[in-house]
XYZ file of C-alpha atoms in Angstrom:
275
model
C -46.900 -41.935 38.508
C -47.976 -42.672 42.100
C -50.681 -45.000 40.784
C -48.113 -46.850 38.665
C -45.766 -47.266 41.648
C -48.645 -48.508 43.825
C -49.702 -51.075 41.238
C -46.104 -52.183 40.847
C -45.767 -52.664 44.595
C -49.010 -54.654 44.710
C -47.750 -56.818 41.865
C -44.442 -57.401 43.597
C -46.266 -58.255 46.830
C -48.427 -60.745 44.961
C -45.398 -62.431 43.439
C -43.707 -62.457 46.820
C -46.776 -64.063 48.394
C -46.940 -66.707 45.650
C -43.251 -67.411 46.104
C -43.695 -67.724 49.870
C -46.699 -70.028 49.482
C -44.827 -72.229 47.038
C -42.177 -72.919 49.688
C -44.691 -74.245 52.220
C -44.784 -78.049 52.306
C -48.401 -79.202 52.574
C -49.236 -82.386 54.492
C -52.939 -83.256 54.124
C -55.302 -86.131 54.752
C -56.269 -88.681 57.370
C -57.778 -87.306 60.568
C -56.729 -90.518 62.306
C -53.040 -89.676 62.001
C -53.209 -85.899 61.723
C -52.162 -85.379 65.358
C -49.242 -87.796 65.101
C -48.153 -86.187 61.823
C -48.390 -82.710 63.347
C -46.214 -83.817 66.251
C -43.653 -85.335 63.853
C -43.542 -82.095 61.858
C -43.171 -79.951 64.990
C -40.236 -82.026 66.229
C -38.654 -82.078 62.767
C -38.786 -78.292 62.571
C -36.881 -77.942 65.856
C -33.723 -78.795 63.929
C -34.927 -77.491 60.557
C -36.024 -73.975 61.443
C -36.023 -72.832 57.801
C -38.618 -75.440 56.793
C -42.211 -74.258 56.391
C -44.689 -77.095 56.744
C -48.475 -77.050 57.199
C -50.493 -80.071 58.381
C -54.273 -80.309 57.825
C -56.837 -83.114 58.031
C -59.908 -83.743 55.903
C -59.739 -87.510 55.438
C -57.624 -90.004 53.524
C -59.474 -89.363 50.266
C -58.749 -85.647 50.536
C -55.078 -86.320 51.254
C -54.537 -88.585 48.269
C -56.535 -86.431 45.848
C -54.661 -83.325 47.024
C -51.360 -85.097 46.430
C -52.430 -86.080 42.921
C -53.704 -82.616 41.957
C -50.636 -80.885 43.328
C -52.090 -79.099 46.348
C -50.275 -81.384 48.807
C -46.732 -82.724 49.043
C -47.592 -85.573 51.405
C -50.946 -87.339 51.574
C -51.784 -88.902 54.939
C -53.957 -92.020 54.688
C -55.360 -94.734 56.913
C -56.180 -96.957 53.936
C -54.426 -98.235 50.835
C -54.466 -96.070 47.757
C -57.165 -97.188 45.293
C -56.436 -98.392 41.786
C -58.429 -95.511 40.290
C -56.272 -93.066 42.269
C -53.101 -94.733 40.979
C -54.404 -94.432 37.429
C -55.334 -90.781 37.920
C -51.795 -90.074 39.130
C -50.375 -91.853 36.066
C -52.518 -89.701 33.769
C -50.834 -86.690 35.326
C -47.411 -88.261 34.883
C -46.956 -88.833 38.601
C -45.680 -91.910 40.423
C -46.705 -92.125 44.073
C -44.636 -93.878 46.708
C -46.282 -95.583 49.669
C -44.594 -95.065 53.050
C -45.857 -97.063 56.040
C -45.191 -94.934 59.116
C -46.943 -97.167 61.654
C -49.795 -99.550 62.453
C -53.240 -98.930 63.913
C -55.892 -101.131 65.456
C -59.373 -99.803 64.731
C -60.902 -99.945 68.195
C -64.604 -100.658 68.753
C -65.924 -98.550 71.617
C -69.081 -98.419 73.732
C -70.258 -96.484 76.761
C -68.670 -97.555 80.063
C -72.123 -98.617 81.326
C -72.467 -101.198 78.540
C -72.255 -104.731 79.972
C -70.662 -106.293 76.916
C -66.908 -106.719 76.658
C -66.472 -108.715 73.428
C -68.104 -109.016 70.024
C -67.213 -111.285 67.133
C -66.400 -109.669 63.809
C -69.493 -111.405 62.361
C -71.725 -109.814 65.016
C -70.131 -106.425 64.419
C -70.953 -106.782 60.739
C -74.598 -107.455 61.563
C -74.734 -104.421 63.866
C -73.213 -102.051 61.313
C -75.364 -103.465 58.490
C -78.486 -102.858 60.607
C -79.346 -106.554 61.049
C -79.049 -106.405 64.854
C -80.727 -103.323 66.297
C -81.215 -103.884 70.036
C -78.629 -104.603 72.734
C -80.893 -107.252 74.304
C -80.306 -109.425 71.219
C -76.695 -109.648 72.394
C -77.387 -110.199 76.082
C -77.292 -106.537 76.987
C -79.971 -104.186 78.266
C -83.092 -103.407 76.252
C -82.198 -100.404 74.112
C -81.883 -99.441 70.458
C -78.284 -99.662 69.271
C -77.037 -96.259 68.116
C -74.468 -97.051 65.430
C -71.734 -94.511 64.698
C -69.357 -94.502 61.744
C -66.792 -92.148 60.270
C -67.961 -90.285 57.158
C -67.231 -91.546 53.646
C -64.149 -89.342 53.128
C -62.413 -91.253 55.900
C -59.994 -94.087 55.235
C -61.162 -95.648 58.504
C -64.721 -95.718 57.111
C -63.469 -97.541 54.012
C -61.305 -100.035 55.904
C -64.033 -100.871 58.421
C -66.538 -101.358 55.614
C -64.260 -103.751 53.728
C -63.216 -105.796 56.766
C -66.327 -105.737 58.967
C -69.429 -104.575 57.060
C -68.402 -106.622 54.009
C -66.718 -109.347 56.099
C -63.316 -109.101 54.419
C -65.030 -108.648 51.041
C -66.965 -111.921 51.168
C -70.078 -109.694 51.023
C -68.919 -107.300 48.315
C -72.185 -105.363 47.915
C -72.987 -104.908 51.617
C -73.252 -101.360 52.936
C -73.629 -99.640 56.271
C -77.198 -99.787 57.596
C -79.715 -97.016 56.959
C -79.753 -95.914 60.583
C -76.007 -95.381 60.897
C -74.934 -91.912 62.022
C -71.867 -90.584 60.193
C -69.457 -88.526 62.251
C -66.728 -86.131 61.059
C -63.906 -87.313 63.327
C -62.624 -89.876 65.816
C -63.196 -87.351 68.588
C -66.826 -86.809 67.557
C -67.500 -90.548 67.782
C -65.783 -90.746 71.159
C -67.826 -87.862 72.578
C -71.107 -89.383 71.362
C -70.248 -92.758 72.917
C -69.306 -90.972 76.137
C -72.743 -89.339 76.396
C -74.965 -92.109 74.972
C -75.193 -95.446 76.793
C -76.592 -97.199 73.704
C -73.957 -96.016 71.224
C -71.276 -98.074 69.507
C -68.582 -96.771 67.199
C -64.986 -97.228 66.109
C -61.897 -95.029 66.381
C -58.158 -95.215 65.812
C -56.304 -96.699 68.777
C -54.451 -93.436 69.280
C -57.726 -91.815 70.424
C -58.660 -94.370 73.084
C -58.777 -93.275 76.723
C -60.234 -94.558 79.987
C -63.444 -92.523 79.649
C -64.850 -95.049 77.197
C -64.948 -98.839 77.013
C -62.969 -100.679 74.365
C -64.309 -104.037 73.220
C -62.265 -107.026 72.218
C -63.041 -108.427 68.769
C -63.106 -112.224 68.498
C -61.727 -112.102 72.075
C -58.582 -110.303 70.872
C -57.684 -106.901 72.305
C -56.195 -104.065 70.172
C -52.866 -104.098 72.003
C -49.495 -103.067 70.581
C -48.484 -106.716 70.284
C -51.737 -107.899 68.658
C -51.808 -104.994 66.218
C -48.116 -105.279 65.361
C -48.392 -108.968 64.446
C -51.804 -108.456 62.750
C -53.515 -110.917 65.095
C -56.115 -108.292 65.961
C -58.880 -108.591 63.285
C -59.034 -104.874 62.418
C -55.327 -104.017 62.322
C -54.008 -101.887 59.463
C -51.109 -99.803 58.225
C -51.111 -96.015 58.391
C -49.459 -94.236 55.469
C -47.829 -91.199 54.060
C -48.061 -91.094 50.261
C -45.503 -88.968 48.428
C -44.561 -88.231 44.846
C -41.129 -89.112 43.568
C -39.460 -85.770 44.159
C -36.113 -84.079 44.620
C -37.628 -81.738 47.232
C -35.095 -81.972 50.042
C -37.567 -80.994 52.760
C -40.130 -83.626 51.770
C -37.521 -86.377 51.545
C -35.871 -85.302 54.789
C -39.223 -85.197 56.601
C -40.144 -88.707 55.443
C -36.747 -89.959 56.566
C -37.295 -88.347 59.986
C -40.738 -89.962 60.354
C -39.105 -93.381 59.907
C -36.161 -92.611 62.178
C -36.057 -93.794 65.829
C -37.132 -90.312 66.939
C -40.041 -90.203 64.495
C -41.138 -93.717 65.380
C -41.056 -92.847 69.067
C -43.575 -90.099 68.295
C -45.793 -92.609 66.457
C -45.668 -94.793 69.573
C -46.313 -91.901 71.958
C -49.445 -90.993 69.977
C -50.896 -94.446 70.653
C -49.978 -96.231 67.432
C -47.603 -99.111 66.776
C -44.242 -98.139 65.245
C -42.898 -100.001 62.216
C -39.397 -100.026 63.718
């Protein structure tokens, strides 16, 4: 009898745990906007204390795939959804809505001791394809260029490849060079550039600080104005992808992200608000 009661209690606890887990809204995806999204969620929950929301990174690909397979309610992304992802969602009977929550300028960074201050997008392409390998070829000091990129799960990796490595898809088969070092996060790239005078990498503008040197691209700086009007060559949207749902918390959270308060958070995290 005691054994039966114990098993019953364990079963009830399991059901209770499943029920609790099912009420947690999962926001997953882009590491570029994970901090901004976390801040938005924290501020949202100040006035929605009953909401349970978890925010985790992993990359844009992870966010969108998690949304499609049902392990996320919101997929954070720093790139557009791919056609194959749209089709996979359709196979599952899901329609995904694209929500632009802000704009980002992918910022090219070097060590503060690097003499260069500007590179053209064509030259950047040659560096990241491995066609230019020494800083002296660009008027800098003699030293092998250490090229840093985000890993392939990153939407920033994809966007930079399309717009710089493949020169806005005029070089559709071009890839990153063999010597490129792939890093797991914006912060990892920033720390490597900070410690290595020959390194070059790219990060979201929300991660830029005065410890590193930001380059202009085609003599255009990644400022709020230049990113907002898309004059900066590597400007892009940052997204939340959501399913069409009647979940009040998800819909309310998206609405908050686009509200003046939510957009102020986007701005405070170093990105350009849409409103």
